[in-house]
Coordinates of C-alpha atoms in Angstrom, one line a residue:
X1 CA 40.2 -48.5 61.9
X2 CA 40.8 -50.1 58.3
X3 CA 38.0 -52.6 56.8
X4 CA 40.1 -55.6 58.2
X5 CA 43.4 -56.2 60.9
X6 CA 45.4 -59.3 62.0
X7 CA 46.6 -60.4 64.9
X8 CA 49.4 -63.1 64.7
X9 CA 51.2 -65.2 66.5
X10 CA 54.4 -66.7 66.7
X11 CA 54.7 -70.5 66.7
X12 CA 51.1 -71.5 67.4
X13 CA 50.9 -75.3 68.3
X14 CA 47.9 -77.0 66.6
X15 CA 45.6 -79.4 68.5
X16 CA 46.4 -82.7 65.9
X17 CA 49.6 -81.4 65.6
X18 CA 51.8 -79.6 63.6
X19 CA 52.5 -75.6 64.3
X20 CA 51.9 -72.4 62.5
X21 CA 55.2 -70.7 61.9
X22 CA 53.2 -67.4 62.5
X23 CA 49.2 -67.9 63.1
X24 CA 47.5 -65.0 61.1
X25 CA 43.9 -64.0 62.4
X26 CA 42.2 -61.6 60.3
X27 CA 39.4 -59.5 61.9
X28 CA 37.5 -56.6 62.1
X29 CA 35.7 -54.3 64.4
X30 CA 32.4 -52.4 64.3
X31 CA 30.8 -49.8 66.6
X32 CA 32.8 -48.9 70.4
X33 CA 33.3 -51.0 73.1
X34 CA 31.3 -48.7 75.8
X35 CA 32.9 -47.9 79.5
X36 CA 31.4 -50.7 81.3
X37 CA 33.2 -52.9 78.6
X38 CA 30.4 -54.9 78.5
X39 CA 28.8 -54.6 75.0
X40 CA 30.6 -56.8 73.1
X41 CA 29.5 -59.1 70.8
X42 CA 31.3 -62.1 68.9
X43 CA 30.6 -63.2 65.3
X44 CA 32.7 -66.3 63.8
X45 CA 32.3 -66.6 59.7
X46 CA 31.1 -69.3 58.2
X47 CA 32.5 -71.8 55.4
X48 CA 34.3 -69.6 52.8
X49 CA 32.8 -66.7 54.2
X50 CA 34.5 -63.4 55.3
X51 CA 33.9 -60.9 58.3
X52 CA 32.6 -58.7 55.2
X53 CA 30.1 -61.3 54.6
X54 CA 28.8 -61.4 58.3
X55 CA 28.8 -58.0 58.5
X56 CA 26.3 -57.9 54.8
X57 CA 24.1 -60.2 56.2
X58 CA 24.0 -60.2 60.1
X59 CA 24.9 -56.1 60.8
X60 CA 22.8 -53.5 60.6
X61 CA 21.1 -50.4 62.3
X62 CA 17.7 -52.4 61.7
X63 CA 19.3 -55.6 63.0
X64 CA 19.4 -56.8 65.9
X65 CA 23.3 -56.7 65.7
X66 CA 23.3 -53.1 65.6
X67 CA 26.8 -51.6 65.5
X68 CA 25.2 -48.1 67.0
X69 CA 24.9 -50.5 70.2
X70 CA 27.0 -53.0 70.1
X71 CA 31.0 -53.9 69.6
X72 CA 31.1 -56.5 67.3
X73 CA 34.3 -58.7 66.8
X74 CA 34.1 -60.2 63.4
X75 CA 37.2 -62.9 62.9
X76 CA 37.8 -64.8 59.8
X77 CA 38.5 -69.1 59.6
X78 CA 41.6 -70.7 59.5
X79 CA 41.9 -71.5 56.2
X80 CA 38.9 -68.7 54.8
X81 CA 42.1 -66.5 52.2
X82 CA 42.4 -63.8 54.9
X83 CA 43.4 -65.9 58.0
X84 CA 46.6 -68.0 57.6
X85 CA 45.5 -70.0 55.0
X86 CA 47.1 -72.9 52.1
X87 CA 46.8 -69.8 49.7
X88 CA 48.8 -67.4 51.6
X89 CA 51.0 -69.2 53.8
X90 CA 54.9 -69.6 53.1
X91 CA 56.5 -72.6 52.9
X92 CA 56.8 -75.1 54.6
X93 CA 53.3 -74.3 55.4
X94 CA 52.1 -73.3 51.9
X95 CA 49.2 -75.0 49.4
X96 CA 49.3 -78.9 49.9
X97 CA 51.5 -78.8 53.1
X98 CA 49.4 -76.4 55.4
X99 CA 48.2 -78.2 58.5
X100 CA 45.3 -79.5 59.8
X101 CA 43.2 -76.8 62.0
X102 CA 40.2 -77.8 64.1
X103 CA 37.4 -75.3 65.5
X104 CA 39.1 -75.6 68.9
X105 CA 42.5 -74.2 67.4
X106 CA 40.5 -71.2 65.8
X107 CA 38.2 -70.7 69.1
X108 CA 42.1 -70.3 71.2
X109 CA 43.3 -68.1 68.9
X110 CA 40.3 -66.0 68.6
X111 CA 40.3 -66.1 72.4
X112 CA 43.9 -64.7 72.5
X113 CA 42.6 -61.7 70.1
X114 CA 39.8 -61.1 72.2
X115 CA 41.8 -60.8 75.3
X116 CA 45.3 -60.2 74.5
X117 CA 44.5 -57.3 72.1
X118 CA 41.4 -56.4 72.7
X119 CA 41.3 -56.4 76.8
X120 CA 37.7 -57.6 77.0
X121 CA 37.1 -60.6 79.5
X122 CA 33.4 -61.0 78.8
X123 CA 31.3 -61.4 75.9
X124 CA 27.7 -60.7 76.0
X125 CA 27.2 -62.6 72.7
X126 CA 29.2 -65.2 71.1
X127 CA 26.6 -66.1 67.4
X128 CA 27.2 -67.1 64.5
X129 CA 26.3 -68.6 61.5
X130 CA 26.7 -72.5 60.3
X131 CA 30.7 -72.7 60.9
X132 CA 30.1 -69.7 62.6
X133 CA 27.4 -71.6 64.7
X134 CA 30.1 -74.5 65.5
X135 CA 32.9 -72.0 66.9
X136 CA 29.8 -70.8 69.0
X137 CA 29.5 -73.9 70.9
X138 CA 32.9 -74.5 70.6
X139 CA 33.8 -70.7 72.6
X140 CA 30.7 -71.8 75.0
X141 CA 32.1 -75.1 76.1
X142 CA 36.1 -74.1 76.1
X143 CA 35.4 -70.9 77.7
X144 CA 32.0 -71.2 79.4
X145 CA 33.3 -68.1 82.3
X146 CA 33.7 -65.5 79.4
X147 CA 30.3 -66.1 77.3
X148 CA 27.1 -64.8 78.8
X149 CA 25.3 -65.7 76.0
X150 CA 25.3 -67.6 72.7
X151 CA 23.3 -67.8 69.7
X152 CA 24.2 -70.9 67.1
X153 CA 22.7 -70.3 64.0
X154 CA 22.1 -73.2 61.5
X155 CA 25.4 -75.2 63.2
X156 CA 26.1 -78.4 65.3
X157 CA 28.1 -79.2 68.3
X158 CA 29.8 -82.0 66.7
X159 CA 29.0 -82.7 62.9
X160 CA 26.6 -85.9 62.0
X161 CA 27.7 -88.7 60.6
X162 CA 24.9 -87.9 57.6
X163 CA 27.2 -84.1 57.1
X164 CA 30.6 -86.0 56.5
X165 CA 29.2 -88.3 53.8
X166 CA 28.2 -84.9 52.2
X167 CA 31.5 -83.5 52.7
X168 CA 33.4 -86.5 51.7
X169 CA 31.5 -86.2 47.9
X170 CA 32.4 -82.5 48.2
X171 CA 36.0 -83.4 49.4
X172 CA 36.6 -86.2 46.4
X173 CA 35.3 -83.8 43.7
X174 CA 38.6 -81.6 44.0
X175 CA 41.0 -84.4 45.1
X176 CA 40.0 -86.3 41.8
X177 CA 40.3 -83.8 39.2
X178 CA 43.8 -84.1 37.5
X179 CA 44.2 -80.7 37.7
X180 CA 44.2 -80.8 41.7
X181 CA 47.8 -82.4 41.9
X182 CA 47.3 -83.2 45.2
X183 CA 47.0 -79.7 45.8
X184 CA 50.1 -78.1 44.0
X185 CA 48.1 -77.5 40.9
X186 CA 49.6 -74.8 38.8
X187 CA 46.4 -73.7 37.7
X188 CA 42.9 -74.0 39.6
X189 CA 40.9 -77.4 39.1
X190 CA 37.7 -75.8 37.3
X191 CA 36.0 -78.8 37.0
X192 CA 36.2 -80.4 40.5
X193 CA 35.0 -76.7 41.4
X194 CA 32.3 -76.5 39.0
X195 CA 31.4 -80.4 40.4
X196 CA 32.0 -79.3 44.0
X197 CA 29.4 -76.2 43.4
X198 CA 26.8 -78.6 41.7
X199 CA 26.7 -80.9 44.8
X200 CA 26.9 -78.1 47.2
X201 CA 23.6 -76.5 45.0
X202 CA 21.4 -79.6 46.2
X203 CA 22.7 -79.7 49.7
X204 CA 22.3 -75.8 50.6
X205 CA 19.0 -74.7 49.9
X206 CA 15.8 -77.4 50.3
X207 CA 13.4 -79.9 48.0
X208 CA 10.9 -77.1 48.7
X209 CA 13.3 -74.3 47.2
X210 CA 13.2 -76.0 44.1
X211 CA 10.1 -77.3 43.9
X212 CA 8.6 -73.5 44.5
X213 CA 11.0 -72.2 41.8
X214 CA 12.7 -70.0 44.5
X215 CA 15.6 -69.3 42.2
X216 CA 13.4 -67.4 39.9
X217 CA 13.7 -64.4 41.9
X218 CA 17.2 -64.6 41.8
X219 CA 17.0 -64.2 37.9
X220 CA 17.7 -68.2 37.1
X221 CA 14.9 -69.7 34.8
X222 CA 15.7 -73.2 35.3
X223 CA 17.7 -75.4 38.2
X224 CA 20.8 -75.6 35.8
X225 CA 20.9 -71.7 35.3
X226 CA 20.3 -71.6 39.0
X227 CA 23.5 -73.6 39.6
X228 CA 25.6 -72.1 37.1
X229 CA 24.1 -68.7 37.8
X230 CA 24.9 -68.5 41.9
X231 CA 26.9 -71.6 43.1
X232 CA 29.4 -71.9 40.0
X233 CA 30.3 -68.2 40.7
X234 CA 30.4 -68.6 44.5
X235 CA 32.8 -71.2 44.6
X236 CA 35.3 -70.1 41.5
X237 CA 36.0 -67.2 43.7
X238 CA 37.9 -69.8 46.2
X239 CA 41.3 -71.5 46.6
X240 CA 40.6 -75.6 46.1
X241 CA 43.3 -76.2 49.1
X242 CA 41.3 -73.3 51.2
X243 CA 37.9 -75.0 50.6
X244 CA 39.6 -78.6 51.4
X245 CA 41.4 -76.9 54.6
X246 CA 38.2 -75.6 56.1
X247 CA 36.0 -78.5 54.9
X248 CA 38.7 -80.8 57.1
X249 CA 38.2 -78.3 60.3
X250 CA 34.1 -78.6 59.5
X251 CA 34.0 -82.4 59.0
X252 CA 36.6 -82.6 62.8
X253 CA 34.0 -80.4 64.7
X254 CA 33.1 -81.6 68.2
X255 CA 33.3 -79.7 70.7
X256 CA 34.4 -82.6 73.2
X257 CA 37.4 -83.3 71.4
X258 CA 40.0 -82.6 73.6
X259 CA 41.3 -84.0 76.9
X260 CA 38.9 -81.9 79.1
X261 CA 35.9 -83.8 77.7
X262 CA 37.6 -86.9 76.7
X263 CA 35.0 -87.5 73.5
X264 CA 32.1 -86.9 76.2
X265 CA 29.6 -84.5 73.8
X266 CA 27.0 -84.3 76.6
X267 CA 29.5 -83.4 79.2
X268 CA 31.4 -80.8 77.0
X269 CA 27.6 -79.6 76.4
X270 CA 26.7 -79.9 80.1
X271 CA 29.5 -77.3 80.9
X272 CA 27.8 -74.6 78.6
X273 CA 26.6 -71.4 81.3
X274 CA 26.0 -69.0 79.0
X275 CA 22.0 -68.6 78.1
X276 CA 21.4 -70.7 74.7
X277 CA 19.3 -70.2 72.2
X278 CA 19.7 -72.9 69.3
X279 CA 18.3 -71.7 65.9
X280 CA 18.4 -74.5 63.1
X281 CA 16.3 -74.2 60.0
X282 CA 13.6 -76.7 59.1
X283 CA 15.0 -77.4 56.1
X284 CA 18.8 -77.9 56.7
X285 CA 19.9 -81.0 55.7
X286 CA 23.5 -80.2 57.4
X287 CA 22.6 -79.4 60.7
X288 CA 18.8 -80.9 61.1
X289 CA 16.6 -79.1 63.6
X290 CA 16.7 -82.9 65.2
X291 CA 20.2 -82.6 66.2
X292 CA 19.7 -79.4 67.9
X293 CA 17.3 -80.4 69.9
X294 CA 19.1 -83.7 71.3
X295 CA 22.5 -81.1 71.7
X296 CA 19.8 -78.6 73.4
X297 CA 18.3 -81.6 75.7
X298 CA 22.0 -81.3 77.4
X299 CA 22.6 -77.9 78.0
X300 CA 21.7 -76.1 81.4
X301 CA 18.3 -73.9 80.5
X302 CA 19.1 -74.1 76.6
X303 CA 16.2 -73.3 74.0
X304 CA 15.9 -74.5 70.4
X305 CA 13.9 -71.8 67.8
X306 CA 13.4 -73.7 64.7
X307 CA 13.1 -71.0 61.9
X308 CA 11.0 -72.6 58.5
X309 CA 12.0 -71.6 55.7
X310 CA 12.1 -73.1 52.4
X311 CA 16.1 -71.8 51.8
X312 CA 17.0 -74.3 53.9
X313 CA 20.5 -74.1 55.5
X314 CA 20.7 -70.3 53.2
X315 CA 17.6 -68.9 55.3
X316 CA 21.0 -66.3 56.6
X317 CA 21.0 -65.0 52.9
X318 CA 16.8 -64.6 52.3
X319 CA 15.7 -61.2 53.4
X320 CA 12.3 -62.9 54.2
X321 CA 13.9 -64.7 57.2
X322 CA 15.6 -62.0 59.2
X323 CA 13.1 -61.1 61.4
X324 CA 12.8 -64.6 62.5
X325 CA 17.3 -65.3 62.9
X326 CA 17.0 -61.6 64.8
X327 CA 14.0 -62.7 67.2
X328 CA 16.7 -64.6 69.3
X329 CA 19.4 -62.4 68.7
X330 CA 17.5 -59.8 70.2
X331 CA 16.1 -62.0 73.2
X332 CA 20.0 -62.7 74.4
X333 CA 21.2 -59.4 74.0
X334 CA 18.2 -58.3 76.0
X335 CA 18.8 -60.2 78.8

């Protein structure tokens, strides 16, 4: 099949309101979907990233997400460019005016991919990666029959209060600069991006990264390179209404939001079946190894593997942490 398809559908009614004309889900598929049906494996993306990102650093023959095994669903956010999204909506959904999506909206229509067009009506794996981890619990709590097992990787059940003062700076960088025009800017604020990526810099790795220097090996000689080298690039790639429109669904994330739960978070995680394995990094300061454990504490037979590493919430993007974010991954799909 091509690198990436889309599923859509008409009229999709959002959970805080407001509708999607026509609700564009882009994904792709690796390896085959074996006779039994019962090989199929789940990855969400992550915050800005793409299903080519998960597939560069989760996929492999040497992973434990091994295509040659394994048929792996990789969807794209709400809001991520490829998905519906401010940047490529029509009006009257389009830049400024596209609605507000939460992770439950892109868990239902991820689950109408999976079993509309895609016929399966089990997954072994749901896992993913810091969003990626949220939709994780999210599909394990909305659809605890269909997920046998999942794997949230540096993400939360419902995002800390500590994480939405973090996003709120991020948030007020772009919403401040002139340029933004309450998000029908003509051309791209640069400088609430460039602001936006210097924040994000301290946030994403760890004290320790930058104490050790750990951006040497990246080719930065100094912390401003660092930032200007990697994060400035990362984010100038990105739409400032996109990053606001999936920094509204992270900041919203809780998986007991909606009238089956009521706002109950150890209810909604009390309805989990699927085996759980909870993998934070020491050194997240997003989603602290401490929250995983109280979210853990509440789900039937659930695990927490705390992974150290001195990349923080990036340990997904350091080679020299892939055995340890596998370990897990290759526990579950044992099992």
């Amino acid at each position: 099949m091509s690198d990436v398809d889309t599923f859509e559908v008409p009229n999709f009614m959002l959970q805080k309101g407001g509708v999607l004309p026509t609700a564009k889900l882009a994904y792709a598929t690796r390896g085959k979907l074996n006779a039994a049906r019962d090989n199929a494996v789940l990855v969400p993306s992550w915050y800005t990233g793409t299903h080519a990102d998960s597939e560069t650093f989760m996929l492999g023959a040497d992973r434990a997400l091994d295509p040659n095994k394994y048929f792996i669903i990789l969807t794209n956010l709400l809001g991520n460019s490829l998905s519906s999204s401010p940047s490529n909506s029509p009006a009257p959904v389009d830049r400024g005016r596209f609605p507000k999506v939460t992770i439950h909206d892109n868990v239902r229509l991820q689950h109408q991919l999976v079993t509309e067009r895609l016929g399966i009506e089990r997954l072994r794996l749901v896992t993913g990666f810091s969003m990626g981890a949220c939709q994780t619990f999210q599909w394990a709590a909305q659809y605890p029959d269909m997920v046998q097992a999942a794997c949230p990787i540096a993400g939360s059940a419902r995002t800390g209060n500590y994480n939405k003062v973090f996003l709120l700076a991020l948030r007020r960088t772009l919403e401040l600069d002139p340029a933004f025009q309450d998000g029908f800017y003509d051309r791209p604020p640069v400088r609430g991006i460039q602001a936006f990526a210097t924040i994000y810099a301290g946030w994403g790795t760890s004290e320790p990264f930058f104490r050790e220097e750990a951006f040497r090996p990246l080719g930065s000689r100094s912390t401003v390179e660092h930032v200007a080298d990697f994060w400035e690039p990362f984010f100038a790639r990105c739409d400032a209404n996109n990053l606001l429109s999936q920094l509204w669904t992270w900041e919203q994330g809780d998986i007991s939001a909606n009238p089956a739960h009521g706002g109950d978070l150890e209810a909604a995680l009390g309805a989990i079946k699927a085996r759980t394995i909870i993998v934070p990094i020491d050194n997240d300061r997003y989603f602290p190894p401490v929250d995983s454990q109280a979210e853990a504490r509440h789900i039937p037979n659930a695990e927490v593997r705390v992974v150290a590493s001195p990349w923080g919430h990036m340990a997904l993007m350091n080679p020299g942490d892939r055995a340890a974010i596998d370990a897990p991954l290759r526990e579950l799909l044992a099992g």
